[in-house]
PDB file of C-alpha atoms and ligand atoms in Angstrom:
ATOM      1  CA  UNK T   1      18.856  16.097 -13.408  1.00 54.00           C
ATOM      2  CA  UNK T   2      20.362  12.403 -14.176  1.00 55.00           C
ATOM      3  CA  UNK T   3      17.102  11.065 -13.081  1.00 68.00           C
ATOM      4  CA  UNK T   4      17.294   7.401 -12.078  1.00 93.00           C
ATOM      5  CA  UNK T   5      14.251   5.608 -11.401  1.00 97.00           C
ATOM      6  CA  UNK T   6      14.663   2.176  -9.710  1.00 97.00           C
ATOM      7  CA  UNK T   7      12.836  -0.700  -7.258  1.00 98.00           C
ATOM      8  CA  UNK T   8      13.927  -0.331  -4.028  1.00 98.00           C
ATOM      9  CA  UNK T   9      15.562  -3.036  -2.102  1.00 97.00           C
ATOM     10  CA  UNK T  10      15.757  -3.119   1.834  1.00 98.00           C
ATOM     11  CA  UNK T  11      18.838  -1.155   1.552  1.00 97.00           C
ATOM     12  CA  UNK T  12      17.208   1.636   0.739  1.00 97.00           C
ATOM     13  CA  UNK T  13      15.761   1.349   4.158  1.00 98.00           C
ATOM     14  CA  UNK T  14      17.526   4.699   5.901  1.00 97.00           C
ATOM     15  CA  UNK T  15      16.666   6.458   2.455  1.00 97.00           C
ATOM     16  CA  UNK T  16      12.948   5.818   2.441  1.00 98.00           C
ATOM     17  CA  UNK T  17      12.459   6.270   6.260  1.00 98.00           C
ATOM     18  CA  UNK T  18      14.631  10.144   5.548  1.00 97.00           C
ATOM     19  CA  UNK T  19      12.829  10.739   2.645  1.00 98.00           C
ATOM     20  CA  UNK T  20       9.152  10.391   4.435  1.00 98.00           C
ATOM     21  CA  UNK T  21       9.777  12.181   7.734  1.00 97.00           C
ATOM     22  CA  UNK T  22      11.547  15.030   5.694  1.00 96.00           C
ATOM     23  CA  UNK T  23       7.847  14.997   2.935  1.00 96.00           C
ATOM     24  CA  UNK T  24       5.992  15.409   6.400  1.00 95.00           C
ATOM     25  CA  UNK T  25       4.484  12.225   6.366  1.00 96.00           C
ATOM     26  CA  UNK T  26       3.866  10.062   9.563  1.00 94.00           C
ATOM     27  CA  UNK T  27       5.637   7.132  10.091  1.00 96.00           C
ATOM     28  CA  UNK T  28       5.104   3.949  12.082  1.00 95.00           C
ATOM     29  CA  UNK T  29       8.615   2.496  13.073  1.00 94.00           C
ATOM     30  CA  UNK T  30       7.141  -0.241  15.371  1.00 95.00           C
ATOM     31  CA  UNK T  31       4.742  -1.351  12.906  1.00 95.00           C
ATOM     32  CA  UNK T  32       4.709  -1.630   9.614  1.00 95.00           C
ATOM     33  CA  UNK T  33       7.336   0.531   8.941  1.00 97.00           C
ATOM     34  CA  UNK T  34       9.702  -1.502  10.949  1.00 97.00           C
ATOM     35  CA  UNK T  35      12.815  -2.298   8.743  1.00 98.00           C
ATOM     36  CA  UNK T  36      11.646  -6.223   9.522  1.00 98.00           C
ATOM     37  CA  UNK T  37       8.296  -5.647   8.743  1.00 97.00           C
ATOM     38  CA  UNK T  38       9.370  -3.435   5.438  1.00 98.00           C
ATOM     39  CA  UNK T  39      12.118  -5.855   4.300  1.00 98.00           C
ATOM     40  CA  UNK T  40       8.972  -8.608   3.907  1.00 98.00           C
ATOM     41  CA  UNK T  41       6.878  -5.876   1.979  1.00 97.00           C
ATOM     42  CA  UNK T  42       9.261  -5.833  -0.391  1.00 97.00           C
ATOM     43  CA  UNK T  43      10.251  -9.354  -0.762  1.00 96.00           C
ATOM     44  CA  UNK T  44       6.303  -9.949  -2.033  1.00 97.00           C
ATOM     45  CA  UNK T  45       5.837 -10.471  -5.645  1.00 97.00           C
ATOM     46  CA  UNK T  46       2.825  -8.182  -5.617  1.00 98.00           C
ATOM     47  CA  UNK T  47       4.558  -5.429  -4.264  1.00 98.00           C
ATOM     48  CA  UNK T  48       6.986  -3.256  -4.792  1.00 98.00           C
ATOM     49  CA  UNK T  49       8.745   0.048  -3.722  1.00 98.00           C
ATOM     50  CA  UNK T  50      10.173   2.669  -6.714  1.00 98.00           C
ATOM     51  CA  UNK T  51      12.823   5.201  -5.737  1.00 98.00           C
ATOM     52  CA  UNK T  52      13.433   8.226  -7.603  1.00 98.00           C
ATOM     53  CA  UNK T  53      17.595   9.073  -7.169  1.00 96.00           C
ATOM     54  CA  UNK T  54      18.834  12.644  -8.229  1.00 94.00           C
ATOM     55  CA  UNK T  55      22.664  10.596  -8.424  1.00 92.00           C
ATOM     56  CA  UNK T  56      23.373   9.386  -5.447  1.00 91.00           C
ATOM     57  CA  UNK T  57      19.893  11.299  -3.626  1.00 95.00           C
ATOM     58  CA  UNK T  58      16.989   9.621  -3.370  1.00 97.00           C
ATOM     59  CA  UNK T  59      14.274  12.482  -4.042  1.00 97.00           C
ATOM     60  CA  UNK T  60      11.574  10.039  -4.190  1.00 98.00           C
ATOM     61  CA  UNK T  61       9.617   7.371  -2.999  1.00 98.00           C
ATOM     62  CA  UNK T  62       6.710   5.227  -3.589  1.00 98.00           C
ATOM     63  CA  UNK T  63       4.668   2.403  -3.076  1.00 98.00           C
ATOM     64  CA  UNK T  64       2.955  -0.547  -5.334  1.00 98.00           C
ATOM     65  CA  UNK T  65       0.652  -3.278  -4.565  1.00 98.00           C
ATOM     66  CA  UNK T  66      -2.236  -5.199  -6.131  1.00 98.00           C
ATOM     67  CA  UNK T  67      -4.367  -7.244  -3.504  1.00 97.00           C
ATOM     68  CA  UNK T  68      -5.703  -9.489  -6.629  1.00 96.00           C
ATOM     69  CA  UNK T  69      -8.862  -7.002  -7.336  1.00 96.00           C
ATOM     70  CA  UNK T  70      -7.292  -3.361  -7.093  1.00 97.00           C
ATOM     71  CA  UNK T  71      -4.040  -1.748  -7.579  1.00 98.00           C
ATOM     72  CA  UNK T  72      -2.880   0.400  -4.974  1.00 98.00           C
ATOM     73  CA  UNK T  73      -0.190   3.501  -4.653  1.00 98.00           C
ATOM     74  CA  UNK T  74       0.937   4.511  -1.686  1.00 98.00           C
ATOM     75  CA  UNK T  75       3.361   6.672   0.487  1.00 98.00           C
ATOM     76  CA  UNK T  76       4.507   8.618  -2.506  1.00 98.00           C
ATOM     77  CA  UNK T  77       6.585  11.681  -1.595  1.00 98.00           C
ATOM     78  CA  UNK T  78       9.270  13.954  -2.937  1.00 98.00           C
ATOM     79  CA  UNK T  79      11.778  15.658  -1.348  1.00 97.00           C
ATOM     80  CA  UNK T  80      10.350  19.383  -0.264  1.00 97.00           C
ATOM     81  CA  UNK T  81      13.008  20.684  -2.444  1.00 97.00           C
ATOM     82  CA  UNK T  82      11.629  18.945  -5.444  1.00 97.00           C
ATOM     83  CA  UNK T  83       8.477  19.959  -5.282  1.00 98.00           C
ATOM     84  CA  UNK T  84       6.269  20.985  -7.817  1.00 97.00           C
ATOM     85  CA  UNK T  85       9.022  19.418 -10.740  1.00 97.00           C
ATOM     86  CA  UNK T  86       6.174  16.421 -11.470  1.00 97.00           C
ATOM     87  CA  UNK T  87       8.402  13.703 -10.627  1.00 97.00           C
ATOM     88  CA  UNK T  88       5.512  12.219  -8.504  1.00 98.00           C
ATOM     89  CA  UNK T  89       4.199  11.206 -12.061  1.00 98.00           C
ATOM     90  CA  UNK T  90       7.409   9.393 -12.358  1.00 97.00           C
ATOM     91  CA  UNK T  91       6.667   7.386  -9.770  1.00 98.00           C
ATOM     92  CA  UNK T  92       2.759   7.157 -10.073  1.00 98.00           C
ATOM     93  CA  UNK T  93       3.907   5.547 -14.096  1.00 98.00           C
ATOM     94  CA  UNK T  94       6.590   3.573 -12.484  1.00 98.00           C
ATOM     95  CA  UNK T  95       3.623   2.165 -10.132  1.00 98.00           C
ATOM     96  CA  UNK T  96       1.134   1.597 -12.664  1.00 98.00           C
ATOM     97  CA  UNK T  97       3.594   0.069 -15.122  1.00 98.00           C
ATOM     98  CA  UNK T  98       4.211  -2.529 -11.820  1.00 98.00           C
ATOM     99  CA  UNK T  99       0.498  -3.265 -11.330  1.00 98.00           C
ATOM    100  CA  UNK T 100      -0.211  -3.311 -14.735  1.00 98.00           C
ATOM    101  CA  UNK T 101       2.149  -6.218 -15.419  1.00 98.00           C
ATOM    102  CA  UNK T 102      -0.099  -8.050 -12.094  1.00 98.00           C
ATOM    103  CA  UNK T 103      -3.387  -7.941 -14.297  1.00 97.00           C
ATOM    104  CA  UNK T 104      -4.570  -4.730 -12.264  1.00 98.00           C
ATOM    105  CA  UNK T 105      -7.432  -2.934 -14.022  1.00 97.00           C
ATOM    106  CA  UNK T 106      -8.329  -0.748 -11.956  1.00 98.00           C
ATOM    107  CA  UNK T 107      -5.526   1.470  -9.648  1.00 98.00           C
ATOM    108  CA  UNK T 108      -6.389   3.613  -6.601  1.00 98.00           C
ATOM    109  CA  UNK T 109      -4.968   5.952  -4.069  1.00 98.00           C
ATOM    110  CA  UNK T 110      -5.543   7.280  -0.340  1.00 97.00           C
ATOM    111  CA  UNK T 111      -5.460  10.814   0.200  1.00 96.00           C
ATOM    112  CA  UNK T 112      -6.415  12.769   2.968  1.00 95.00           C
ATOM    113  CA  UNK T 113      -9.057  15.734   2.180  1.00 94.00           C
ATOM    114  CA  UNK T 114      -6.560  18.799   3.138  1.00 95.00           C
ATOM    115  CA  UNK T 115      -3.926  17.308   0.976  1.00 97.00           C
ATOM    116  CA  UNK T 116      -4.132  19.450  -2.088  1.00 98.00           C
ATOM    117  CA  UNK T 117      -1.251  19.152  -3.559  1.00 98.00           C
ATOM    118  CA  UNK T 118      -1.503  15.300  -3.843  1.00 98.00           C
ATOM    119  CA  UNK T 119      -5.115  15.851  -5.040  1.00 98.00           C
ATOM    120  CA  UNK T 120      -3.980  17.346  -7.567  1.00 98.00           C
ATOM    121  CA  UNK T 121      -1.216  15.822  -8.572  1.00 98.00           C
ATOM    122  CA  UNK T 122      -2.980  12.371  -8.525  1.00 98.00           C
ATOM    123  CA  UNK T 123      -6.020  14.613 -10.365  1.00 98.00           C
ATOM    124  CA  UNK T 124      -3.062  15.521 -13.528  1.00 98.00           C
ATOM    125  CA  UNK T 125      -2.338  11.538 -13.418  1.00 98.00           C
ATOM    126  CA  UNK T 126      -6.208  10.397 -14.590  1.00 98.00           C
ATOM    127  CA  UNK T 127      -7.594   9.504 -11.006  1.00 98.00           C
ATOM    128  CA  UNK T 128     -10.741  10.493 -10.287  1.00 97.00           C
ATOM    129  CA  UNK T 129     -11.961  11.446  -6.896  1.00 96.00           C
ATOM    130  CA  UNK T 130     -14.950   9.374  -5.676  1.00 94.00           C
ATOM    131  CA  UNK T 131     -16.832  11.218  -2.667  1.00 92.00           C
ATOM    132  CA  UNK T 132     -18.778   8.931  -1.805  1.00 94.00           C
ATOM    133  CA  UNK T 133     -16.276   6.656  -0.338  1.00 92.00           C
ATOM    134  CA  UNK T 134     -14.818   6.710   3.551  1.00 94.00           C
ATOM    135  CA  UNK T 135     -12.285   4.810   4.277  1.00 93.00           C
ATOM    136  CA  UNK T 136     -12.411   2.391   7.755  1.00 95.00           C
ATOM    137  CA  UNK T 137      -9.717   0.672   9.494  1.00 95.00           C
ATOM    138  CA  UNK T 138      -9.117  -2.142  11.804  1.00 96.00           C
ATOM    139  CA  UNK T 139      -5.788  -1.734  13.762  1.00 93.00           C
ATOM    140  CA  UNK T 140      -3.724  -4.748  15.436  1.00 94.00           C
ATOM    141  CA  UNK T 141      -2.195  -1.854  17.824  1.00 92.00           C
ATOM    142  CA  UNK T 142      -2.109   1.798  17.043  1.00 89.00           C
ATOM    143  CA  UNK T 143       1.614   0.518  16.039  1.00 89.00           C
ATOM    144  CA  UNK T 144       0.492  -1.225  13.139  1.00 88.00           C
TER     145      UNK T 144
HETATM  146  C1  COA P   1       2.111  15.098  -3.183  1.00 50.67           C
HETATM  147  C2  COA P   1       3.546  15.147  -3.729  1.00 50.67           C
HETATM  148  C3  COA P   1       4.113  13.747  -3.795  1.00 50.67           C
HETATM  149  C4  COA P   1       3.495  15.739  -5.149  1.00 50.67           C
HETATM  150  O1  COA P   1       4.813  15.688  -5.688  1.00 50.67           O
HETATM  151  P1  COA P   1       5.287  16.702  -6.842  1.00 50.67           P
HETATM  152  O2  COA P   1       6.335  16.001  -7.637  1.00 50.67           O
HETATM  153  O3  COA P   1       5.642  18.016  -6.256  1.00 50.67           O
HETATM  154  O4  COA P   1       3.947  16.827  -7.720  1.00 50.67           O
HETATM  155  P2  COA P   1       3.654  17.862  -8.893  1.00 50.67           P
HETATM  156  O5  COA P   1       4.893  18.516  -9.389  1.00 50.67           O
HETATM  157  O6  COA P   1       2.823  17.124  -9.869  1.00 50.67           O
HETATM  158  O7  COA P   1       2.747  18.986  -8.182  1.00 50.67           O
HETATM  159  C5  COA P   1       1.496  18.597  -7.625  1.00 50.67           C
HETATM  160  C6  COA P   1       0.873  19.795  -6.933  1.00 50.67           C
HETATM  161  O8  COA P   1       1.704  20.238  -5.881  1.00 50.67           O
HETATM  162  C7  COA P   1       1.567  21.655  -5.730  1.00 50.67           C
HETATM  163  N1  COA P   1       2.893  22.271  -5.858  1.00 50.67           N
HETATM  164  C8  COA P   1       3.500  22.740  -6.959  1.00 50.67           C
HETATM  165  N2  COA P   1       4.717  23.232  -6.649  1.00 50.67           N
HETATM  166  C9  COA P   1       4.860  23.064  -5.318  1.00 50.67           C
HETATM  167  C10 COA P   1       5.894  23.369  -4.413  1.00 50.67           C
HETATM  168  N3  COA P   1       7.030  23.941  -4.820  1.00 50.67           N
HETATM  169  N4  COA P   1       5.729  23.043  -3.106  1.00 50.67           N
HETATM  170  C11 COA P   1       4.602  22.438  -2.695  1.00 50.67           C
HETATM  171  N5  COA P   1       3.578  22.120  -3.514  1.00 50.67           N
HETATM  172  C12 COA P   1       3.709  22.429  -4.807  1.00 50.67           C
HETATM  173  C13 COA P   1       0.608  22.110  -6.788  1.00 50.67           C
HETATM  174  O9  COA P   1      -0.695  22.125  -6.216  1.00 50.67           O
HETATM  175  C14 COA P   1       0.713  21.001  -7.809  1.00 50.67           C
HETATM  176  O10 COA P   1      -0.446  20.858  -8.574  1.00 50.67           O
HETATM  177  P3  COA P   1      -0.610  21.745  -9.920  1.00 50.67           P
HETATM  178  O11 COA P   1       0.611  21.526 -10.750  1.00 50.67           O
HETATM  179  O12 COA P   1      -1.858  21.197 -10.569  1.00 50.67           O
HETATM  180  O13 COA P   1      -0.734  23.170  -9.478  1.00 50.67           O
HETATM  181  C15 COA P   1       4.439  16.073  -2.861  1.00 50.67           C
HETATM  182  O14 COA P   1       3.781  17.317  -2.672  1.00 50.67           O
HETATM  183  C16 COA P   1       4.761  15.472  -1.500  1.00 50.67           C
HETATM  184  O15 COA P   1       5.735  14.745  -1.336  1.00 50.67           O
HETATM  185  N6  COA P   1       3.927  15.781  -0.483  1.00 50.67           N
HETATM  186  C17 COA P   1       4.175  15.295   0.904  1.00 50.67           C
HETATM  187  C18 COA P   1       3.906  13.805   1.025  1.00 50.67           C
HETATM  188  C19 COA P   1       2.485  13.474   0.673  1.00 50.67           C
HETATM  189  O16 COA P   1       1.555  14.118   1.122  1.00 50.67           O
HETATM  190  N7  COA P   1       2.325  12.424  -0.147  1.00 50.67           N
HETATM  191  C20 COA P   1       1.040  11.980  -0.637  1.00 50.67           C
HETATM  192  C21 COA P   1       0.422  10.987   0.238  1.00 50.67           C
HETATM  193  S1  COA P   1      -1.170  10.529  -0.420  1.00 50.67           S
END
């Protein structure tokens, strides 16, 4: 594979959106995964979007972003195809590597408790789980 790890600009847009529906996740087109509301994601310095491209193919996606305490990865997904290769951990590094360079210390992830293959792929990066956490959300709109 001629691998080709890169940040992702707003032209990736059509890429990322493909990439998620096709990994199963959910997506929020009127909110913040609006191309607008996406394009000013990834215009912040503290955050930043890493694409995985098989040549032209993007086979993966994720997200970076410190919020001056923690580090945070998000939305990462590989193409169902590509599964089970461990080029999440290409990503994950590509993340850390990011929020490393903003001071972050400390790096987390969201995952939902049926998600086992994330589990354990975050589990083969170093993360930890930590049960004793639930996570709570205030929503502008169920949009957002
Ligand atoms: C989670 C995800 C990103 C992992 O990507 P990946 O590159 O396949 O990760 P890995 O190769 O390290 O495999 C991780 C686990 O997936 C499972 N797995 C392995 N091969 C697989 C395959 N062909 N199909 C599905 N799952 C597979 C295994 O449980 C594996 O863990 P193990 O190696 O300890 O047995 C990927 O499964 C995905 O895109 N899932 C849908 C989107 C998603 O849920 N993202 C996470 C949001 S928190």
């Amino acid at each position: 594979m001629a691998a080709n790890l890169r940040q992702l600009t707003i032209d990736d847009y059509d890429a990322v959106i493909n990439l998620w529906l096709g990994a199963g996740l959910p997506i929020k087109p009127k909110g913040r995964d609006s191309r607008p509301m996406m394009a000013k994601e990834m215009a912040r310095d503290y955050c930043a979007y890493f694409g995985l491209y098989d040549d032209d193919l993007m086979v993966g996606v994720g997200i970076a972003n410190y919020d001056g305490r923690r580090g945070w990865i998000n939305r990462v997904a590989i193409d169902p195809d590509r599964r089970g290769e461990r080029l999440a951990r290409l990503i994950i590094t590509a993340c850390e590597e990011f929020l490393k360079g903003l001071g972050s210390v400390v790096n987390c992830a969201l995952i939902e408790e049926i998600n086992s293959p994330s589990i354990s792929c975050f589990q083969n990066a170093g993360y930890h789980h930590e049960p004793v956490i639930l996570y709570f959300t205030s929503r502008s709109s169920p949009d957002a």
